Short mmCIF file of C-alpha atoms and ligand atoms in Angstrom, two decimals:
data_model
loop_
_atom_site.label_atom_id
_atom_site.label_comp_id
_atom_site.label_asym_id
_atom_site.label_seq_id
_atom_site.Cartn_x
_atom_site.Cartn_y
_atom_site.Cartn_z
CA MET A 25 0.00 0.00 0.00
CA ASP A 26 1.47 3.29 -1.15
CA LEU A 27 -0.49 5.67 1.07
CA LYS A 28 -1.52 8.82 -0.79
CA ALA A 29 -4.95 9.78 0.52
CA LEU A 30 -7.27 9.63 3.51
CA ILE A 31 -11.02 9.45 3.01
CA PHE A 32 -13.25 10.48 5.90
CA ASP A 33 -16.83 9.67 6.73
CA VAL A 34 -18.61 12.60 8.42
CA ASP A 35 -21.50 11.70 10.72
CA GLY A 36 -20.25 9.83 13.77
CA THR A 37 -16.61 9.97 12.59
CA LEU A 38 -15.63 13.64 12.42
CA ALA A 39 -18.31 14.66 14.92
CA ASP A 40 -21.02 13.07 17.04
CA THR A 41 -23.73 14.53 14.84
CA GLU A 42 -26.43 11.93 15.18
CA ARG A 43 -27.89 11.80 18.71
CA ASP A 44 -27.65 15.50 19.55
CA GLY A 45 -27.63 16.87 15.99
CA HIS A 46 -29.61 15.24 13.20
CA ARG A 47 -32.00 13.47 15.62
CA VAL A 48 -32.91 16.68 17.43
CA ALA A 49 -33.30 18.56 14.13
CA PHE A 50 -35.55 15.81 12.74
CA ASN A 51 -37.79 16.05 15.83
CA LEU A 52 -37.99 19.86 15.55
CA ALA A 53 -38.90 19.55 11.86
CA PHE A 54 -41.61 17.00 12.69
CA ALA A 55 -43.06 19.25 15.40
CA ASP A 56 -42.97 22.34 13.13
CA ALA A 57 -44.91 20.35 10.52
CA GLY A 58 -47.54 19.46 13.13
CA LEU A 59 -46.63 15.78 13.12
CA ASP A 60 -46.64 13.67 16.27
CA TRP A 61 -43.53 11.75 15.22
CA ASN A 62 -40.82 11.61 17.87
CA TRP A 63 -37.48 9.85 17.51
CA ASP A 64 -36.10 9.15 20.97
CA VAL A 65 -32.45 8.18 21.47
CA GLY A 66 -33.19 4.45 21.41
CA LEU A 67 -35.47 4.46 18.37
CA TYR A 68 -33.02 6.67 16.46
CA GLY A 69 -30.28 4.11 17.15
CA GLU A 70 -32.41 1.47 15.38
CA LEU A 71 -33.35 3.80 12.53
CA LEU A 72 -29.65 4.56 11.95
CA GLN A 73 -29.37 1.14 10.33
CA THR A 74 -30.86 2.94 7.35
CA SER A 75 -28.39 5.42 5.84
CA GLY A 76 -29.74 8.71 4.61
CA GLY A 77 -32.29 10.99 6.28
CA LYS A 78 -34.95 10.65 3.56
CA GLU A 79 -34.56 6.87 3.47
CA ARG A 80 -34.70 6.82 7.29
CA MET A 81 -38.03 8.69 7.35
CA ARG A 82 -39.46 6.36 4.73
CA ARG A 83 -38.43 3.33 6.76
CA TYR A 84 -39.96 4.88 9.89
CA LEU A 85 -43.23 5.36 8.01
CA GLU A 86 -43.22 1.81 6.75
CA ASP A 87 -41.95 -0.04 9.82
CA VAL A 88 -43.09 2.02 12.79
CA ARG A 89 -46.13 3.99 11.50
CA GLN A 90 -48.88 2.86 9.20
CA ALA A 91 -47.57 4.00 5.85
CA HIS A 92 -51.00 4.07 4.21
CA LYS A 93 -51.88 7.06 6.38
CA TYR A 94 -49.17 9.09 4.66
CA LYS A 95 -50.03 8.88 1.01
CA ASP A 96 -48.30 12.23 0.49
CA ALA A 97 -44.94 10.80 1.63
CA ASP A 98 -43.29 11.65 -1.69
CA THR A 99 -43.76 15.36 -1.09
CA LEU A 100 -43.72 15.30 2.70
CA ILE A 101 -40.35 13.53 3.08
CA PRO A 102 -38.28 15.90 0.93
CA ALA A 103 -39.93 18.91 2.62
CA LEU A 104 -39.21 17.53 6.11
CA HIS A 105 -35.65 16.70 5.07
CA ALA A 106 -35.01 20.25 3.84
CA ALA A 107 -36.48 21.66 7.06
CA LYS A 108 -34.34 19.26 9.14
CA ASN A 109 -31.20 20.38 7.31
CA ARG A 110 -32.01 24.07 7.91
CA LEU A 111 -32.53 23.37 11.62
CA TYR A 112 -29.34 21.29 11.75
CA SER A 113 -27.36 24.17 10.19
CA GLU A 114 -28.80 26.49 12.84
CA MET A 115 -27.63 24.11 15.57
CA LEU A 116 -24.15 24.09 14.04
CA LYS A 117 -24.07 27.89 13.91
CA GLN A 118 -24.99 27.96 17.59
CA GLY A 119 -21.90 25.82 18.29
CA LYS A 120 -23.96 22.88 19.53
CA ILE A 121 -21.85 20.26 17.73
CA SER A 122 -18.09 19.87 18.08
CA LEU A 123 -15.45 17.63 16.53
CA ARG A 124 -14.60 14.31 18.12
CA PRO A 125 -11.33 14.00 20.11
CA GLY A 126 -8.22 14.16 17.96
CA VAL A 127 -9.98 15.02 14.69
CA ARG A 128 -8.66 18.58 14.32
CA ARG A 129 -5.14 17.61 15.36
CA PHE A 130 -5.04 14.66 12.98
CA LEU A 131 -6.48 16.57 9.97
CA LEU A 132 -3.89 19.31 10.43
CA GLU A 133 -1.10 16.76 10.75
CA ALA A 134 -2.20 14.78 7.68
CA ARG A 135 -2.46 17.97 5.63
CA GLY A 136 0.98 19.06 6.77
CA ALA A 137 2.38 15.67 5.80
CA GLY A 138 1.08 16.13 2.25
CA LEU A 139 -1.56 13.41 2.35
CA ARG A 140 -4.50 14.12 0.05
CA LEU A 141 -7.83 14.39 1.89
CA ALA A 142 -11.38 13.57 0.81
CA ILE A 143 -14.84 13.06 2.26
CA ALA A 144 -17.24 10.21 1.50
CA THR A 145 -20.59 10.67 3.20
CA THR A 146 -24.25 9.83 2.75
CA THR A 147 -25.38 13.14 4.20
CA SER A 148 -26.13 16.25 2.12
CA ARG A 149 -23.39 18.64 0.96
CA VAL A 150 -24.93 21.60 2.80
CA ASN A 151 -24.55 19.72 6.11
CA VAL A 152 -20.91 18.80 5.48
CA VAL A 153 -19.86 22.29 4.44
CA ALA A 154 -21.63 23.83 7.45
CA LEU A 155 -19.99 21.34 9.82
CA LEU A 156 -16.47 21.86 8.43
CA LYS A 157 -16.77 25.66 8.45
CA GLN A 158 -18.23 25.78 11.91
CA THR A 159 -16.00 23.27 13.68
CA LEU A 160 -12.65 23.76 11.85
CA GLN A 161 -12.42 27.09 10.03
CA THR A 162 -14.19 28.89 7.20
CA ASP A 163 -11.84 27.63 4.49
CA ALA A 164 -11.81 24.03 5.80
CA PRO A 165 -13.96 22.65 2.93
CA SER A 166 -11.02 23.49 0.63
CA TRP A 167 -8.76 21.17 2.65
CA PHE A 168 -10.62 18.27 1.00
CA GLU A 169 -9.85 17.64 -2.64
CA VAL A 170 -13.15 15.81 -3.10
CA ILE A 171 -16.29 16.09 -0.98
CA ALA A 172 -18.60 13.31 -2.14
CA THR A 173 -22.09 13.49 -0.63
CA ALA A 174 -25.66 12.36 -1.28
CA ASP A 175 -25.89 15.26 -3.76
CA GLU A 176 -23.36 13.61 -6.08
CA VAL A 177 -24.01 9.96 -5.16
CA PRO A 178 -27.62 9.08 -4.30
CA ASP A 179 -26.72 5.43 -3.65
CA LYS A 180 -26.26 5.30 0.12
CA LYS A 181 -23.77 3.24 2.18
CA PRO A 182 -23.36 0.22 2.45
CA SER A 183 -23.19 0.72 -1.31
CA PRO A 184 -19.54 1.38 -2.24
CA ALA A 185 -20.69 4.03 -4.76
CA VAL A 186 -19.58 7.08 -2.77
CA TYR A 187 -16.09 5.62 -2.22
CA GLU A 188 -15.82 4.60 -5.87
CA TYR A 189 -16.77 8.15 -6.82
CA VAL A 190 -13.93 9.53 -4.64
CA LEU A 191 -11.36 7.08 -6.06
CA LYS A 192 -12.33 8.01 -9.60
CA ALA A 193 -12.30 11.75 -8.91
CA MET A 194 -8.84 11.52 -7.29
CA GLN A 195 -7.57 9.06 -9.89
CA LEU A 196 -6.30 6.78 -7.14
CA ASP A 197 -6.29 3.06 -6.64
CA SER A 198 -8.06 1.75 -3.53
CA THR A 199 -4.73 0.45 -2.14
CA GLN A 200 -3.37 4.02 -2.04
CA CYS A 201 -6.09 5.16 0.37
CA LEU A 202 -7.30 4.58 3.91
CA ALA A 203 -10.88 5.23 5.02
CA PHE A 204 -12.11 6.40 8.43
CA GLU A 205 -15.58 5.25 9.42
CA ASP A 206 -17.72 4.76 12.52
CA SER A 207 -20.39 2.26 11.46
CA GLU A 208 -20.99 -1.16 9.94
CA ASN A 209 -22.62 0.39 6.87
CA GLY A 210 -19.63 2.67 6.46
CA LEU A 211 -17.13 -0.18 6.83
CA LEU A 212 -19.02 -2.26 4.28
CA ALA A 213 -19.07 0.62 1.81
CA ALA A 214 -15.32 1.25 2.08
CA GLN A 215 -14.46 -2.44 2.00
CA ARG A 216 -16.60 -3.09 -1.06
CA ALA A 217 -14.59 -0.35 -2.76
CA GLY A 218 -11.43 -2.21 -1.69
CA ILE A 219 -10.28 0.42 0.83
CA LYS A 220 -8.72 -0.57 4.17
CA THR A 221 -10.59 1.06 7.02
CA ILE A 222 -9.95 2.40 10.50
CA ILE A 223 -13.05 2.53 12.70
CA THR A 224 -13.60 5.06 15.48
CA VAL A 225 -16.70 3.97 17.37
CA ASN A 226 -19.33 6.02 19.17
CA ASP A 227 -22.20 5.16 21.52
CA TYR A 228 -24.49 4.18 18.66
CA THR A 229 -21.95 2.04 16.79
CA ARG A 230 -19.76 0.56 19.57
CA ASN A 231 -21.31 -2.94 19.35
CA GLY A 232 -20.96 -3.43 15.60
CA ASP A 233 -18.91 -6.16 13.94
CA TYR A 234 -15.69 -4.56 12.73
CA SER A 235 -13.43 -7.61 12.78
CA ASP A 236 -12.52 -7.02 9.10
CA ALA A 237 -11.38 -3.48 9.77
CA LEU A 238 -7.69 -2.67 9.87
CA LEU A 239 -8.03 -1.11 13.30
CA VAL A 240 -10.91 -0.30 15.64
CA VAL A 241 -10.35 2.40 18.26
CA SER A 242 -12.50 4.46 20.58
CA ASP A 243 -11.54 7.74 18.86
CA PHE A 244 -8.56 9.43 17.18
CA GLY A 245 -7.01 10.09 20.57
CA GLU A 246 -4.89 13.02 21.69
CA PRO A 247 -1.49 13.26 23.33
CA GLY A 248 -2.28 12.62 26.99
CA GLN A 249 -5.76 11.35 26.09
CA PRO A 250 -5.03 8.03 24.36
CA PHE A 251 -7.48 6.00 22.32
CA GLU A 252 -8.68 2.61 23.47
CA ILE A 253 -7.75 -0.20 21.06
CA LEU A 254 -10.86 -2.34 20.52
CA ASP A 255 -10.37 -4.68 17.55
CA GLY A 256 -9.13 -4.96 13.99
CA GLN A 257 -6.68 -7.00 11.98
CA ALA A 258 -3.70 -4.84 12.94
CA ALA A 259 -4.74 -4.36 16.58
CA LYS A 260 -2.13 -6.75 17.93
CA PHE A 261 0.66 -4.66 16.40
CA ILE A 262 -0.48 -1.46 18.09
CA THR A 263 0.71 -0.69 21.59
CA ALA A 264 -0.57 1.62 24.26
CA GLN A 265 2.43 3.85 23.44
CA ASP A 266 0.94 4.56 20.03
CA GLY A 267 -1.78 6.38 21.96
CA HIS A 268 -3.39 8.39 19.17
CA VAL A 269 -3.91 8.24 15.41
CA THR A 270 -0.96 9.90 13.67
CA VAL A 271 0.55 9.79 10.19
CA ASP A 272 3.39 7.72 11.69
CA LEU A 273 0.88 5.19 12.99
CA LEU A 274 -0.69 4.93 9.53
CA ARG A 275 2.76 4.35 8.01
CA LYS A 276 3.33 1.63 10.62
CA LEU A 277 0.02 -0.01 9.63
CA GLN A 278 1.10 0.31 6.01
CA ARG A 279 4.33 -1.60 6.74
CA ILE A 280 2.39 -4.33 8.59
CA GLU A 281 0.06 -4.66 5.60
CA GLN A 282 2.99 -5.15 3.25
CA GLN A 283 4.56 -7.95 5.31
C1 XBP B 4 -24.80 9.25 8.09
C2 XBP B 4 -26.19 9.19 7.68
C3 XBP B 4 -26.93 10.42 7.37
C4 XBP B 4 -27.24 11.33 8.55
C5 XBP B 4 -28.28 12.33 8.18
O1 XBP B 4 -23.99 9.61 7.02
O2 XBP B 4 -26.73 8.11 7.58
O3 XBP B 4 -28.14 9.99 6.83
O4 XBP B 4 -27.77 10.59 9.62
O5 XBP B 4 -27.97 12.97 7.00
P1 XBP B 4 -22.38 9.37 7.04
P2 XBP B 4 -29.08 13.35 5.91
O6 XBP B 4 -22.02 8.65 8.31
O7 XBP B 4 -22.09 8.57 5.80
O8 XBP B 4 -21.75 10.74 6.96
O9 XBP B 4 -30.34 13.63 6.66
O10 XBP B 4 -28.54 14.57 5.21
O11 XBP B 4 -29.22 12.18 5.00
MG1 MG B 5 -20.90 7.61 9.82
#
């Protein structure tokens, strides 16, 4: 593996956007529309199995509510989704969502080391741009050579389509990249595109099966605030001294891969 680029998932990986971000914004959008839908923390965890906010609402209608009562779903769902995204952007502007531990440090380090950066997400572009600007800095979207979202690639994870789009746009082979994900659907998507993956888990995704991942850790870690090593094919080669995700650690994983 000749490491050239890092491809990042957004929701759950760069920031804990789901429980206190998207979920809350969905509920506000439902209430504003006069609907009695309410996605509590537990239900949202189940609904997260379905990638994509519009797809998630459709599944909720079909599985949890009686879909026949919502014959106007085809117009209602896009309208609710747009309202949710506006409310989510507002929450970001109010500083209600921050990056996960080690994310800023690692992005800056990777950029400084000349690694090419990209994003592969199933969320909408407007959400990604707002998150990057708000949590990093206003020009942060330009740090990423490609930002592939649901706007460009409607096929949601676990489809590999969004990763394949990034590889094509960057003219890279899958073996020249590493992906960072937080969920089973994300791992499947990256793997199906042939990209080795590091998983950082969160409360919603901690119990997934990531045994095929290269490495599974609690988060990116910080100096003095080390990650917890949880699983992964290279886990046995990583020591507590490694402590946090760095470009050096990725190079070490690269050497292990080549052996
Ligand atoms: C995670 C998702 C998204 C978000 C909501 O995407 O499944 O659907 O929950 O985003 P990823 P939208 O982890 O790939 O970034 O409502 O804009 O779909
Ligand atoms: Mg994710």
